[in-house]
Amino acid sequence: MSKKRAGKRGLTSRGEDFSAWYNEVVQQAELADYSPVRGSMVIRPWGYGIWENMQRALDDMFKASGHQNAYFPLLIPMSFIEREKEHIEGFKPELAVVTHAGGKDLEEPYVVRPTSETIIYSMYAKWVQSYRDLPLLLNQWANVMRWELRTRLFLRTAEFLWQEGHTAHATEAEAEEEARLILGIYRRFMEDWMAMPPLTGLKSPSETFAGADRSYACEALMQDGKALQAGTSHMLGQNFSRQFGLTFQSEEGREEYAWNTSWGVSTRLVGGLVMTHGDDVGVVVPPKLAPTQVIVVPIARTDEQAAAVMQKADAIVERLRDGGVRAAADGRRHLSPGAKFFEWERKGVPLRVEIGPRDVERGQVVLVRRVAPEGEKRKEFLAEDRALKEVPARLKALQAQLLDAARDRRENMTHRGEVSSIDELGEILDAGAGFVYSGWSGDAAVEDRVKEATKATIRVIPGEEFRSDAAPSRCAGGGRAAMEAVWARAY
RNA sequence: CGGGGCGUGGCGCAGCUCGGUAGCGCGCCUGCUUUGGGAGCAGGAGGUCGCCGGUUCGAAUCCGGCCGCCCCGACCA
C-alpha cells in the first residue's frame, strides 16, 4: 500500500481525497482531536499555540487602531436575542438554550451566546449618553456556540473561539469607515501572518449577516478550489441601536441612534491555514505563526556522543532564542532521528537543525527547510555560525515563499471574463476553477438558480482592488450586469 | 433532518456468512543492543466486543430496540 499505509504513518494524499486528508492531518499534526461532546473539539497545544500567535498579532492590530478588550457574559437572556427580528431569524435554528439551573426551571431561558451583539449593545445603551462617549470601540475574545448539524474540526464546530469587535459611532460614515478599516486589518493579517491572501469585498444580501445592513468579508481560496469565509466585518446600521435604545445626544442637542459595526474571525482560521499550505507530508505553518520555528534534532550513537551533541543542541537553541527565534531541542532518546524528522514535518515546523557527532567535530550543522523553493534542495550543510545567522532570513524567505505560492495558486484558479450563462458558469467550475468572476444583475433569483445548478454562491462582490480591469457587461443569469460578482463553491 | 457506512485493548482492523467465550498490525511497559529519514530482539501489560433486551445449554457472531460517530445532501465564523 503506497497511500494508506498500516497504522497511522501515512496520510491520505490531497489529490486522492482532500477532505479525508484534512481530517487526518489535523489529528496527526496534533492540532485538534474529537471530544466527547458532539460537534465540539479539543484544541491541542500545537493548534492552540498557532491560535495564540494569531490572537497576539490581531490583538496588537486592534489595539493599535484604538480598540480595547472587554468581556461580556456567556449567557444571554432569550428576550435579548429575540429583540432584533432579522437577527433571531438567522440564529434561531442553531441556538443552545439553558432552561434549567440551580435545580429549578429558569423564569427566562438563557441562550449560550452564538454572538454577542444583543447583550453588548444593551450595555452600550447604558454607557453612551453623549456624542462625547463615541466612538466606543470594544473587542472581546470569547467562545461561542452554534448548534451546527454538520461539523468539521476547526472549520465548523458547535463551540468555537473567536474575537468579536463591537463598535458604536455617531455617524453612518464613521461606522462604514470602521467596518472597512477592520476588513483591511483582517486582510493584512491574513496576508502578512497567515500567508493566505484573501479576496475582500461586500457580501450579497442573501449572505449578509442576520441583523446587518451590509457585510464585508475576506474569502480565501483553499487548495481544493473551495472558498473559505475567513473573516467578516458588518455595518449594522442602526438596527440594534433602535432595538436596545442605544441613543446619544448630538452636538446639536438632538437625540440620535448610534451606528454600529461588528466583526470577527475565529479558530476557523487555523483550518484555513492547514488547507492553504498543507502538503502530503503534513501541515506547513508559516514562520510568523509557528509555535516552534526551529526544531533542533540531536543525533547520537553512544551515551557520550548524546551528551556532547545534546549540549551543543541546547547551546544552539539558546543562541536562537537570544536572537528572538522560537526554537526548541528534541532530546527524546527513545525515538530515532528519522522518527523525529517525520513528526516535526507533519506538524509543519518551518526549519530543522540536525546536529550529530560529525557536525560537532566540524563545527557545522544541517539546516533543513520544511519546504524549499522550486529547484532548491531542502537540506544544506553549513558552518554553525553561518547557519544560525541565516535562520531569521530563512524564516522570512519562507514566509514570503508561502504567500507567493498561495497567491499564484489563487490567480491560477481564478477565472475572469464574461460568463453568459449559468451552464457556462458550471462548466468553468467543473473545469477546476475556484473563484469565477462574472457580471451580476443584483437579482437574488440568479443566486438561487446558480446555487441550484452549480452549488456555487456569490462569495463576494469584489472591492475596488479586486475588480476586473474591464467591468463585465452581462449577468451570468441573463440580462445586463449591474456589478461584478465572484462565485465559488464554499466551505 | 433525509441517504449511506461504521461501532471489537490507546489507534487501525480481522473474526460475524455457518454461535462454543477473542486475534493481528501499530502504539505502550521492562531489558539489552541501537540512533545521519518512521530501529531490532526478547519478555510483558492492556478488551463488560457501543448500550438494553430477546433466542439459546452457550452470543462479538442470530433477532428487536436504542445510542454514538463518520461520509454524502438542505443551513452557517
Short mmCIF file of N, CA, C and O in Angstrom, two decimals, chain A residues 53-167:
data_model
loop_
_atom_site.label_atom_id
_atom_site.label_comp_id
_atom_site.label_asym_id
_atom_site.label_seq_id
_atom_site.Cartn_x
_atom_site.Cartn_y
_atom_site.Cartn_z
N ASN A 53 -0.74 32.66 18.68
CA ASN A 53 0.06 33.58 17.87
C ASN A 53 -0.83 34.45 16.98
O ASN A 53 -0.55 35.63 16.75
N MET A 54 -1.90 33.85 16.49
CA MET A 54 -2.87 34.63 15.71
C MET A 54 -3.50 35.70 16.60
O MET A 54 -3.64 36.87 16.21
N GLN A 55 -3.88 35.30 17.78
CA GLN A 55 -4.52 36.22 18.71
C GLN A 55 -3.61 37.41 19.00
O GLN A 55 -4.05 38.56 19.01
N ARG A 56 -2.36 37.09 19.26
CA ARG A 56 -1.42 38.15 19.64
C ARG A 56 -1.30 39.18 18.50
O ARG A 56 -1.36 40.39 18.73
N ALA A 57 -1.15 38.67 17.29
CA ALA A 57 -0.98 39.57 16.15
C ALA A 57 -2.23 40.43 15.94
O ALA A 57 -2.14 41.65 15.74
N LEU A 58 -3.38 39.79 15.97
CA LEU A 58 -4.62 40.53 15.75
C LEU A 58 -4.88 41.52 16.89
O LEU A 58 -5.27 42.67 16.65
N ASP A 59 -4.64 41.05 18.09
CA ASP A 59 -4.88 41.91 19.25
C ASP A 59 -4.03 43.18 19.17
O ASP A 59 -4.50 44.28 19.43
N ASP A 60 -2.78 43.00 18.76
CA ASP A 60 -1.91 44.16 18.59
C ASP A 60 -2.48 45.13 17.54
O ASP A 60 -2.43 46.34 17.71
N MET A 61 -2.99 44.57 16.47
CA MET A 61 -3.55 45.42 15.42
C MET A 61 -4.80 46.15 15.91
O MET A 61 -5.02 47.32 15.58
N PHE A 62 -5.63 45.44 16.65
CA PHE A 62 -6.84 46.08 17.17
C PHE A 62 -6.46 47.23 18.11
O PHE A 62 -7.01 48.32 18.06
N LYS A 63 -5.52 46.95 19.00
CA LYS A 63 -5.11 47.95 19.98
C LYS A 63 -4.50 49.16 19.26
O LYS A 63 -4.77 50.30 19.62
N ALA A 64 -3.70 48.86 18.25
CA ALA A 64 -3.03 49.94 17.53
C ALA A 64 -4.04 50.83 16.81
O ALA A 64 -3.75 51.98 16.49
N SER A 65 -5.23 50.31 16.54
CA SER A 65 -6.24 51.13 15.87
C SER A 65 -7.31 51.61 16.85
O SER A 65 -8.43 51.93 16.45
N GLY A 66 -6.93 51.62 18.14
CA GLY A 66 -7.79 52.29 19.10
C GLY A 66 -8.84 51.46 19.80
O GLY A 66 -9.71 51.99 20.47
N HIS A 67 -8.77 50.14 19.64
CA HIS A 67 -9.76 49.28 20.29
C HIS A 67 -9.25 48.77 21.62
O HIS A 67 -8.06 48.66 21.84
N GLN A 68 -10.21 48.47 22.50
CA GLN A 68 -9.86 47.91 23.80
C GLN A 68 -10.61 46.60 23.98
O GLN A 68 -11.69 46.41 23.42
N ASN A 69 -10.06 45.74 24.82
CA ASN A 69 -10.74 44.48 25.10
C ASN A 69 -11.65 44.59 26.31
O ASN A 69 -11.36 45.34 27.25
N ALA A 70 -12.72 43.82 26.29
CA ALA A 70 -13.64 43.73 27.42
C ALA A 70 -14.22 42.33 27.39
O ALA A 70 -13.92 41.55 26.49
N TYR A 71 -15.06 42.02 28.38
CA TYR A 71 -15.67 40.70 28.37
C TYR A 71 -17.12 40.76 28.81
O TYR A 71 -17.44 41.36 29.83
N PHE A 72 -17.97 40.13 28.04
CA PHE A 72 -19.41 40.10 28.30
C PHE A 72 -19.86 38.66 28.57
O PHE A 72 -19.15 37.72 28.21
N PRO A 73 -21.02 38.49 29.20
CA PRO A 73 -21.42 37.15 29.66
C PRO A 73 -21.65 36.14 28.54
O PRO A 73 -22.06 36.49 27.43
N LEU A 74 -21.42 34.89 28.92
CA LEU A 74 -21.65 33.75 28.03
C LEU A 74 -23.14 33.55 27.78
O LEU A 74 -23.56 33.14 26.70
N LEU A 75 -23.94 33.82 28.82
CA LEU A 75 -25.38 33.58 28.71
C LEU A 75 -26.11 34.87 28.40
O LEU A 75 -25.84 35.91 29.00
N ILE A 76 -27.01 34.77 27.47
CA ILE A 76 -27.73 35.95 27.01
C ILE A 76 -29.23 35.69 27.19
O ILE A 76 -29.73 34.65 26.76
N PRO A 77 -29.96 36.62 27.83
CA PRO A 77 -31.39 36.42 28.00
C PRO A 77 -32.06 36.18 26.65
O PRO A 77 -31.78 36.90 25.68
N MET A 78 -32.89 35.21 26.60
CA MET A 78 -33.59 34.86 25.36
C MET A 78 -34.27 36.07 24.73
O MET A 78 -34.24 36.25 23.52
N SER A 79 -34.85 36.90 25.58
CA SER A 79 -35.60 38.05 25.06
C SER A 79 -34.69 39.03 24.31
O SER A 79 -35.13 39.72 23.41
N PHE A 80 -33.39 39.06 24.70
CA PHE A 80 -32.46 39.95 24.00
C PHE A 80 -32.26 39.50 22.57
O PHE A 80 -32.29 40.28 21.63
N ILE A 81 -32.00 38.21 22.44
CA ILE A 81 -31.75 37.65 21.12
C ILE A 81 -32.96 37.86 20.21
O ILE A 81 -32.84 38.07 19.01
N GLU A 82 -34.12 37.80 20.82
CA GLU A 82 -35.35 37.90 20.04
C GLU A 82 -35.70 39.32 19.62
O GLU A 82 -36.57 39.53 18.79
N ARG A 83 -35.00 40.27 20.20
CA ARG A 83 -35.37 41.67 20.00
C ARG A 83 -35.24 42.12 18.54
O ARG A 83 -36.12 42.77 18.00
N GLU A 84 -34.13 41.76 17.92
CA GLU A 84 -33.92 42.20 16.54
C GLU A 84 -34.43 41.10 15.61
O GLU A 84 -33.96 39.96 15.65
N LYS A 85 -35.37 41.44 14.77
CA LYS A 85 -36.13 40.45 14.01
C LYS A 85 -35.27 39.60 13.08
O LYS A 85 -35.33 38.37 13.08
N GLU A 86 -34.46 40.26 12.26
CA GLU A 86 -33.62 39.52 11.31
C GLU A 86 -32.61 38.65 12.06
O GLU A 86 -32.30 37.53 11.66
N HIS A 87 -32.10 39.22 13.12
CA HIS A 87 -31.07 38.56 13.92
C HIS A 87 -31.59 37.21 14.45
O HIS A 87 -30.95 36.18 14.28
N ILE A 88 -32.73 37.24 15.07
CA ILE A 88 -33.28 36.00 15.64
C ILE A 88 -33.65 35.02 14.54
O ILE A 88 -33.43 33.81 14.67
N GLU A 89 -34.13 35.54 13.42
CA GLU A 89 -34.44 34.65 12.30
C GLU A 89 -33.21 33.87 11.87
O GLU A 89 -33.26 32.69 11.59
N GLY A 90 -32.08 34.58 11.83
CA GLY A 90 -30.84 33.97 11.37
C GLY A 90 -30.28 32.95 12.34
O GLY A 90 -29.71 31.94 11.94
N PHE A 91 -30.44 33.22 13.63
CA PHE A 91 -29.75 32.38 14.61
C PHE A 91 -30.62 31.32 15.27
O PHE A 91 -30.10 30.37 15.84
N LYS A 92 -31.93 31.50 15.19
CA LYS A 92 -32.83 30.59 15.90
C LYS A 92 -32.49 29.10 15.74
O LYS A 92 -32.46 28.36 16.71
N PRO A 93 -32.24 28.65 14.48
CA PRO A 93 -32.03 27.21 14.32
C PRO A 93 -30.80 26.67 15.04
O PRO A 93 -30.69 25.47 15.24
N GLU A 94 -29.87 27.54 15.38
CA GLU A 94 -28.65 26.99 15.96
C GLU A 94 -28.37 27.44 17.39
O GLU A 94 -27.23 27.40 17.85
N LEU A 95 -29.42 27.82 18.09
CA LEU A 95 -29.24 28.24 19.47
C LEU A 95 -29.24 27.05 20.42
O LEU A 95 -30.03 26.13 20.30
N ALA A 96 -28.35 27.12 21.41
CA ALA A 96 -28.40 26.20 22.55
C ALA A 96 -28.98 27.02 23.70
O ALA A 96 -28.56 28.15 23.94
N VAL A 97 -29.96 26.47 24.38
CA VAL A 97 -30.69 27.24 25.38
C VAL A 97 -30.58 26.60 26.75
O VAL A 97 -30.73 25.39 26.90
N VAL A 98 -30.31 27.44 27.75
CA VAL A 98 -30.27 26.96 29.13
C VAL A 98 -31.63 27.27 29.75
O VAL A 98 -32.03 28.43 29.84
N THR A 99 -32.34 26.23 30.15
CA THR A 99 -33.69 26.42 30.70
C THR A 99 -33.76 26.08 32.17
O THR A 99 -34.75 26.36 32.83
N HIS A 100 -32.70 25.47 32.67
CA HIS A 100 -32.77 24.89 33.99
C HIS A 100 -31.47 25.21 34.70
O HIS A 100 -30.40 25.03 34.15
N ALA A 101 -31.55 25.70 35.92
CA ALA A 101 -30.33 25.97 36.69
C ALA A 101 -30.67 26.01 38.16
O ALA A 101 -31.78 26.39 38.55
N GLY A 102 -29.71 25.61 38.97
CA GLY A 102 -29.93 25.63 40.42
C GLY A 102 -31.08 24.75 40.83
O GLY A 102 -31.74 24.99 41.83
N GLY A 103 -31.32 23.72 40.02
CA GLY A 103 -32.37 22.78 40.39
C GLY A 103 -33.77 23.24 40.06
O GLY A 103 -34.75 22.60 40.45
N LYS A 104 -33.90 24.37 39.38
CA LYS A 104 -35.24 24.87 39.04
C LYS A 104 -35.30 25.30 37.59
O LYS A 104 -34.28 25.60 36.98
N ASP A 105 -36.50 25.37 37.07
CA ASP A 105 -36.68 25.98 35.76
C ASP A 105 -36.40 27.46 35.88
O ASP A 105 -36.77 28.09 36.88
N LEU A 106 -35.74 28.02 34.88
CA LEU A 106 -35.50 29.46 34.90
C LEU A 106 -36.75 30.19 34.44
O LEU A 106 -37.48 29.69 33.58
N GLU A 107 -36.97 31.36 35.01
CA GLU A 107 -38.13 32.14 34.58
C GLU A 107 -37.98 32.55 33.12
O GLU A 107 -38.92 32.48 32.34
N GLU A 108 -36.76 33.00 32.80
CA GLU A 108 -36.48 33.32 31.41
C GLU A 108 -35.28 32.51 30.97
O GLU A 108 -34.23 32.57 31.60
N PRO A 109 -35.41 31.76 29.89
CA PRO A 109 -34.26 30.97 29.44
C PRO A 109 -33.11 31.86 28.99
O PRO A 109 -33.33 33.01 28.57
N TYR A 110 -31.91 31.31 29.07
CA TYR A 110 -30.73 31.99 28.52
C TYR A 110 -30.27 31.22 27.30
O TYR A 110 -30.33 30.00 27.27
N VAL A 111 -29.78 31.95 26.32
CA VAL A 111 -29.13 31.25 25.22
C VAL A 111 -27.63 31.32 25.46
O VAL A 111 -27.12 32.29 26.02
N VAL A 112 -26.93 30.26 25.08
CA VAL A 112 -25.47 30.30 25.08
C VAL A 112 -25.09 31.13 23.87
O VAL A 112 -25.52 30.82 22.76
N ARG A 113 -24.31 32.18 24.09
CA ARG A 113 -24.12 33.16 23.01
C ARG A 113 -23.67 32.53 21.70
O ARG A 113 -22.69 31.78 21.68
N PRO A 114 -24.38 32.85 20.62
CA PRO A 114 -23.93 32.48 19.29
C PRO A 114 -23.12 33.64 18.72
O PRO A 114 -22.40 33.50 17.74
N THR A 115 -23.26 34.81 19.35
CA THR A 115 -22.62 36.07 19.01
C THR A 115 -23.21 37.05 20.01
O THR A 115 -24.23 36.75 20.61
N SER A 116 -22.56 38.20 20.21
CA SER A 116 -22.94 39.00 21.38
C SER A 116 -23.53 40.37 21.11
O SER A 116 -23.61 41.20 22.01
N GLU A 117 -23.94 40.62 19.87
CA GLU A 117 -24.49 41.93 19.56
C GLU A 117 -25.50 42.40 20.61
O GLU A 117 -25.44 43.52 21.11
N THR A 118 -26.46 41.54 20.91
CA THR A 118 -27.59 41.99 21.73
C THR A 118 -27.17 42.39 23.13
O THR A 118 -27.53 43.47 23.61
N ILE A 119 -26.39 41.55 23.77
CA ILE A 119 -26.03 41.89 25.15
C ILE A 119 -25.05 43.06 25.18
O ILE A 119 -25.09 43.90 26.08
N ILE A 120 -24.22 43.15 24.17
CA ILE A 120 -23.24 44.24 24.16
C ILE A 120 -23.93 45.59 23.89
O ILE A 120 -23.67 46.58 24.58
N TYR A 121 -24.84 45.60 22.93
CA TYR A 121 -25.47 46.89 22.65
C TYR A 121 -26.45 47.29 23.75
O TYR A 121 -26.70 48.48 23.97
N SER A 122 -26.96 46.31 24.49
CA SER A 122 -27.80 46.67 25.63
C SER A 122 -26.95 47.39 26.68
O SER A 122 -27.42 48.32 27.34
N MET A 123 -25.70 46.98 26.80
CA MET A 123 -24.80 47.66 27.75
C MET A 123 -24.35 49.01 27.21
O MET A 123 -24.23 49.99 27.95
N TYR A 124 -24.09 49.05 25.90
CA TYR A 124 -23.69 50.32 25.30
C TYR A 124 -24.76 51.39 25.54
O TYR A 124 -24.46 52.55 25.77
N ALA A 125 -26.02 50.92 25.48
CA ALA A 125 -27.13 51.86 25.67
C ALA A 125 -27.01 52.53 27.05
O ALA A 125 -27.37 53.70 27.23
N LYS A 126 -26.51 51.78 27.98
CA LYS A 126 -26.36 52.28 29.36
C LYS A 126 -25.17 53.24 29.46
O LYS A 126 -25.20 54.19 30.23
N TRP A 127 -24.13 52.95 28.69
CA TRP A 127 -22.88 53.71 28.85
C TRP A 127 -22.83 54.96 27.99
O TRP A 127 -22.02 55.85 28.24
N VAL A 128 -23.60 54.99 26.94
CA VAL A 128 -23.49 56.11 25.99
C VAL A 128 -24.61 57.12 26.24
O VAL A 128 -25.79 56.76 26.21
N GLN A 129 -24.23 58.36 26.52
CA GLN A 129 -25.21 59.43 26.67
C GLN A 129 -25.04 60.48 25.58
O GLN A 129 -26.00 60.96 25.00
N SER A 130 -23.76 60.77 25.35
CA SER A 130 -23.43 61.93 24.53
C SER A 130 -22.55 61.54 23.35
O SER A 130 -21.91 60.48 23.38
N TYR A 131 -22.53 62.37 22.35
CA TYR A 131 -21.60 62.14 21.23
C TYR A 131 -20.17 62.09 21.74
O TYR A 131 -19.29 61.54 21.11
N ARG A 132 -19.94 62.67 22.93
CA ARG A 132 -18.59 62.65 23.51
C ARG A 132 -18.19 61.24 23.97
O ARG A 132 -17.03 60.97 24.20
N ASP A 133 -19.19 60.37 24.14
CA ASP A 133 -18.89 58.98 24.54
C ASP A 133 -18.57 58.10 23.33
O ASP A 133 -18.27 56.92 23.48
N LEU A 134 -18.67 58.69 22.16
CA LEU A 134 -18.44 57.92 20.93
C LEU A 134 -17.16 58.38 20.25
O LEU A 134 -16.75 59.53 20.44
N PRO A 135 -16.54 57.56 19.45
CA PRO A 135 -16.93 56.16 19.22
C PRO A 135 -16.56 55.27 20.40
O PRO A 135 -15.62 55.58 21.14
N LEU A 136 -17.29 54.21 20.55
CA LEU A 136 -16.99 53.20 21.55
C LEU A 136 -16.48 51.98 20.80
O LEU A 136 -17.20 51.42 19.96
N LEU A 137 -15.24 51.62 21.07
CA LEU A 137 -14.57 50.60 20.23
C LEU A 137 -14.08 49.44 21.10
O LEU A 137 -12.97 49.48 21.62
N LEU A 138 -14.90 48.42 21.24
CA LEU A 138 -14.51 47.29 22.08
C LEU A 138 -14.41 45.99 21.29
O LEU A 138 -15.05 45.81 20.26
N ASN A 139 -13.59 45.12 21.84
CA ASN A 139 -13.43 43.78 21.27
C ASN A 139 -13.49 42.78 22.41
O ASN A 139 -13.09 43.10 23.53
N GLN A 140 -13.98 41.60 22.15
CA GLN A 140 -13.82 40.54 23.16
C GLN A 140 -13.33 39.26 22.53
O GLN A 140 -13.71 38.91 21.42
N TRP A 141 -12.47 38.56 23.27
CA TRP A 141 -12.01 37.22 22.90
C TRP A 141 -12.89 36.26 23.68
O TRP A 141 -12.96 36.36 24.91
N ALA A 142 -13.56 35.39 22.99
CA ALA A 142 -14.54 34.57 23.68
C ALA A 142 -14.80 33.27 22.92
O ALA A 142 -14.32 33.06 21.80
N ASN A 143 -15.57 32.42 23.57
CA ASN A 143 -16.09 31.23 22.89
C ASN A 143 -17.56 31.48 22.58
O ASN A 143 -18.23 32.21 23.30
N VAL A 144 -18.04 30.89 21.51
CA VAL A 144 -19.45 31.00 21.18
C VAL A 144 -19.95 29.62 20.75
O VAL A 144 -19.14 28.71 20.50
N MET A 145 -21.26 29.49 20.71
CA MET A 145 -21.84 28.19 20.38
C MET A 145 -22.94 28.33 19.34
O MET A 145 -23.85 29.15 19.48
N ARG A 146 -22.80 27.54 18.31
CA ARG A 146 -23.83 27.47 17.27
C ARG A 146 -24.06 26.00 16.98
O ARG A 146 -23.13 25.30 16.58
N TRP A 147 -25.29 25.57 17.21
CA TRP A 147 -25.57 24.14 17.14
C TRP A 147 -25.65 23.69 15.69
O TRP A 147 -26.71 23.58 15.11
N GLU A 148 -24.48 23.41 15.14
CA GLU A 148 -24.39 23.05 13.73
C GLU A 148 -24.79 21.60 13.51
O GLU A 148 -24.52 20.74 14.34
N LEU A 149 -25.39 21.34 12.36
CA LEU A 149 -25.78 19.97 12.04
C LEU A 149 -24.58 19.14 11.63
O LEU A 149 -24.41 18.01 12.04
N ARG A 150 -23.76 19.75 10.79
CA ARG A 150 -22.56 19.04 10.33
C ARG A 150 -21.34 19.80 10.78
O ARG A 150 -21.17 20.96 10.48
N THR A 151 -20.46 19.11 11.46
CA THR A 151 -19.28 19.80 11.99
C THR A 151 -18.01 19.23 11.38
O THR A 151 -17.98 18.09 10.93
N ARG A 152 -16.97 20.07 11.38
CA ARG A 152 -15.64 19.63 10.94
C ARG A 152 -14.63 20.36 11.80
O ARG A 152 -14.79 21.53 12.10
N LEU A 153 -13.57 19.65 12.16
CA LEU A 153 -12.55 20.23 13.02
C LEU A 153 -12.13 21.60 12.48
O LEU A 153 -11.79 21.74 11.31
N PHE A 154 -12.16 22.58 13.34
CA PHE A 154 -11.79 23.97 13.07
C PHE A 154 -12.74 24.70 12.10
O PHE A 154 -13.05 25.86 12.31
N LEU A 155 -13.20 24.02 11.06
CA LEU A 155 -13.95 24.72 10.03
C LEU A 155 -15.37 25.02 10.47
O LEU A 155 -15.93 26.07 10.17
N ARG A 156 -15.96 24.10 11.18
CA ARG A 156 -17.31 24.30 11.68
C ARG A 156 -17.52 23.41 12.88
O ARG A 156 -17.71 22.21 12.74
N THR A 157 -17.43 23.99 14.05
CA THR A 157 -17.65 23.23 15.27
C THR A 157 -18.77 23.91 16.04
O THR A 157 -19.05 25.09 15.83
N ALA A 158 -19.40 23.16 16.91
CA ALA A 158 -20.53 23.72 17.66
C ALA A 158 -20.05 24.85 18.56
O ALA A 158 -20.66 25.90 18.66
N GLU A 159 -18.94 24.60 19.22
CA GLU A 159 -18.33 25.66 20.02
C GLU A 159 -17.04 26.08 19.32
O GLU A 159 -16.30 25.22 18.85
N PHE A 160 -16.82 27.36 19.22
CA PHE A 160 -15.54 27.80 18.67
C PHE A 160 -15.05 29.05 19.37
O PHE A 160 -15.79 29.71 20.10
N LEU A 161 -13.77 29.32 19.19
CA LEU A 161 -13.16 30.51 19.79
C LEU A 161 -13.07 31.58 18.72
O LEU A 161 -12.82 31.29 17.57
N TRP A 162 -13.28 32.81 19.15
CA TRP A 162 -13.14 33.89 18.19
C TRP A 162 -12.91 35.20 18.91
O TRP A 162 -12.82 35.23 20.15
N GLN A 163 -12.79 36.25 18.14
CA GLN A 163 -12.88 37.59 18.68
C GLN A 163 -14.07 38.24 18.01
O GLN A 163 -14.36 37.97 16.84
N GLU A 164 -14.79 39.05 18.76
CA GLU A 164 -15.88 39.81 18.17
C GLU A 164 -15.71 41.26 18.59
O GLU A 164 -15.66 41.57 19.77
N GLY A 165 -15.57 42.10 17.59
CA GLY A 165 -15.47 43.52 17.86
C GLY A 165 -16.84 44.16 17.72
O GLY A 165 -17.64 43.74 16.87
N HIS A 166 -17.13 45.12 18.59
CA HIS A 166 -18.43 45.79 18.54
C HIS A 166 -18.20 47.28 18.77
O HIS A 166 -17.63 47.65 19.79
N THR A 167 -18.63 48.05 17.81
CA THR A 167 -18.37 49.48 17.93
C THR A 167 -19.65 50.28 17.75
O THR A 167 -20.60 49.83 17.13
#
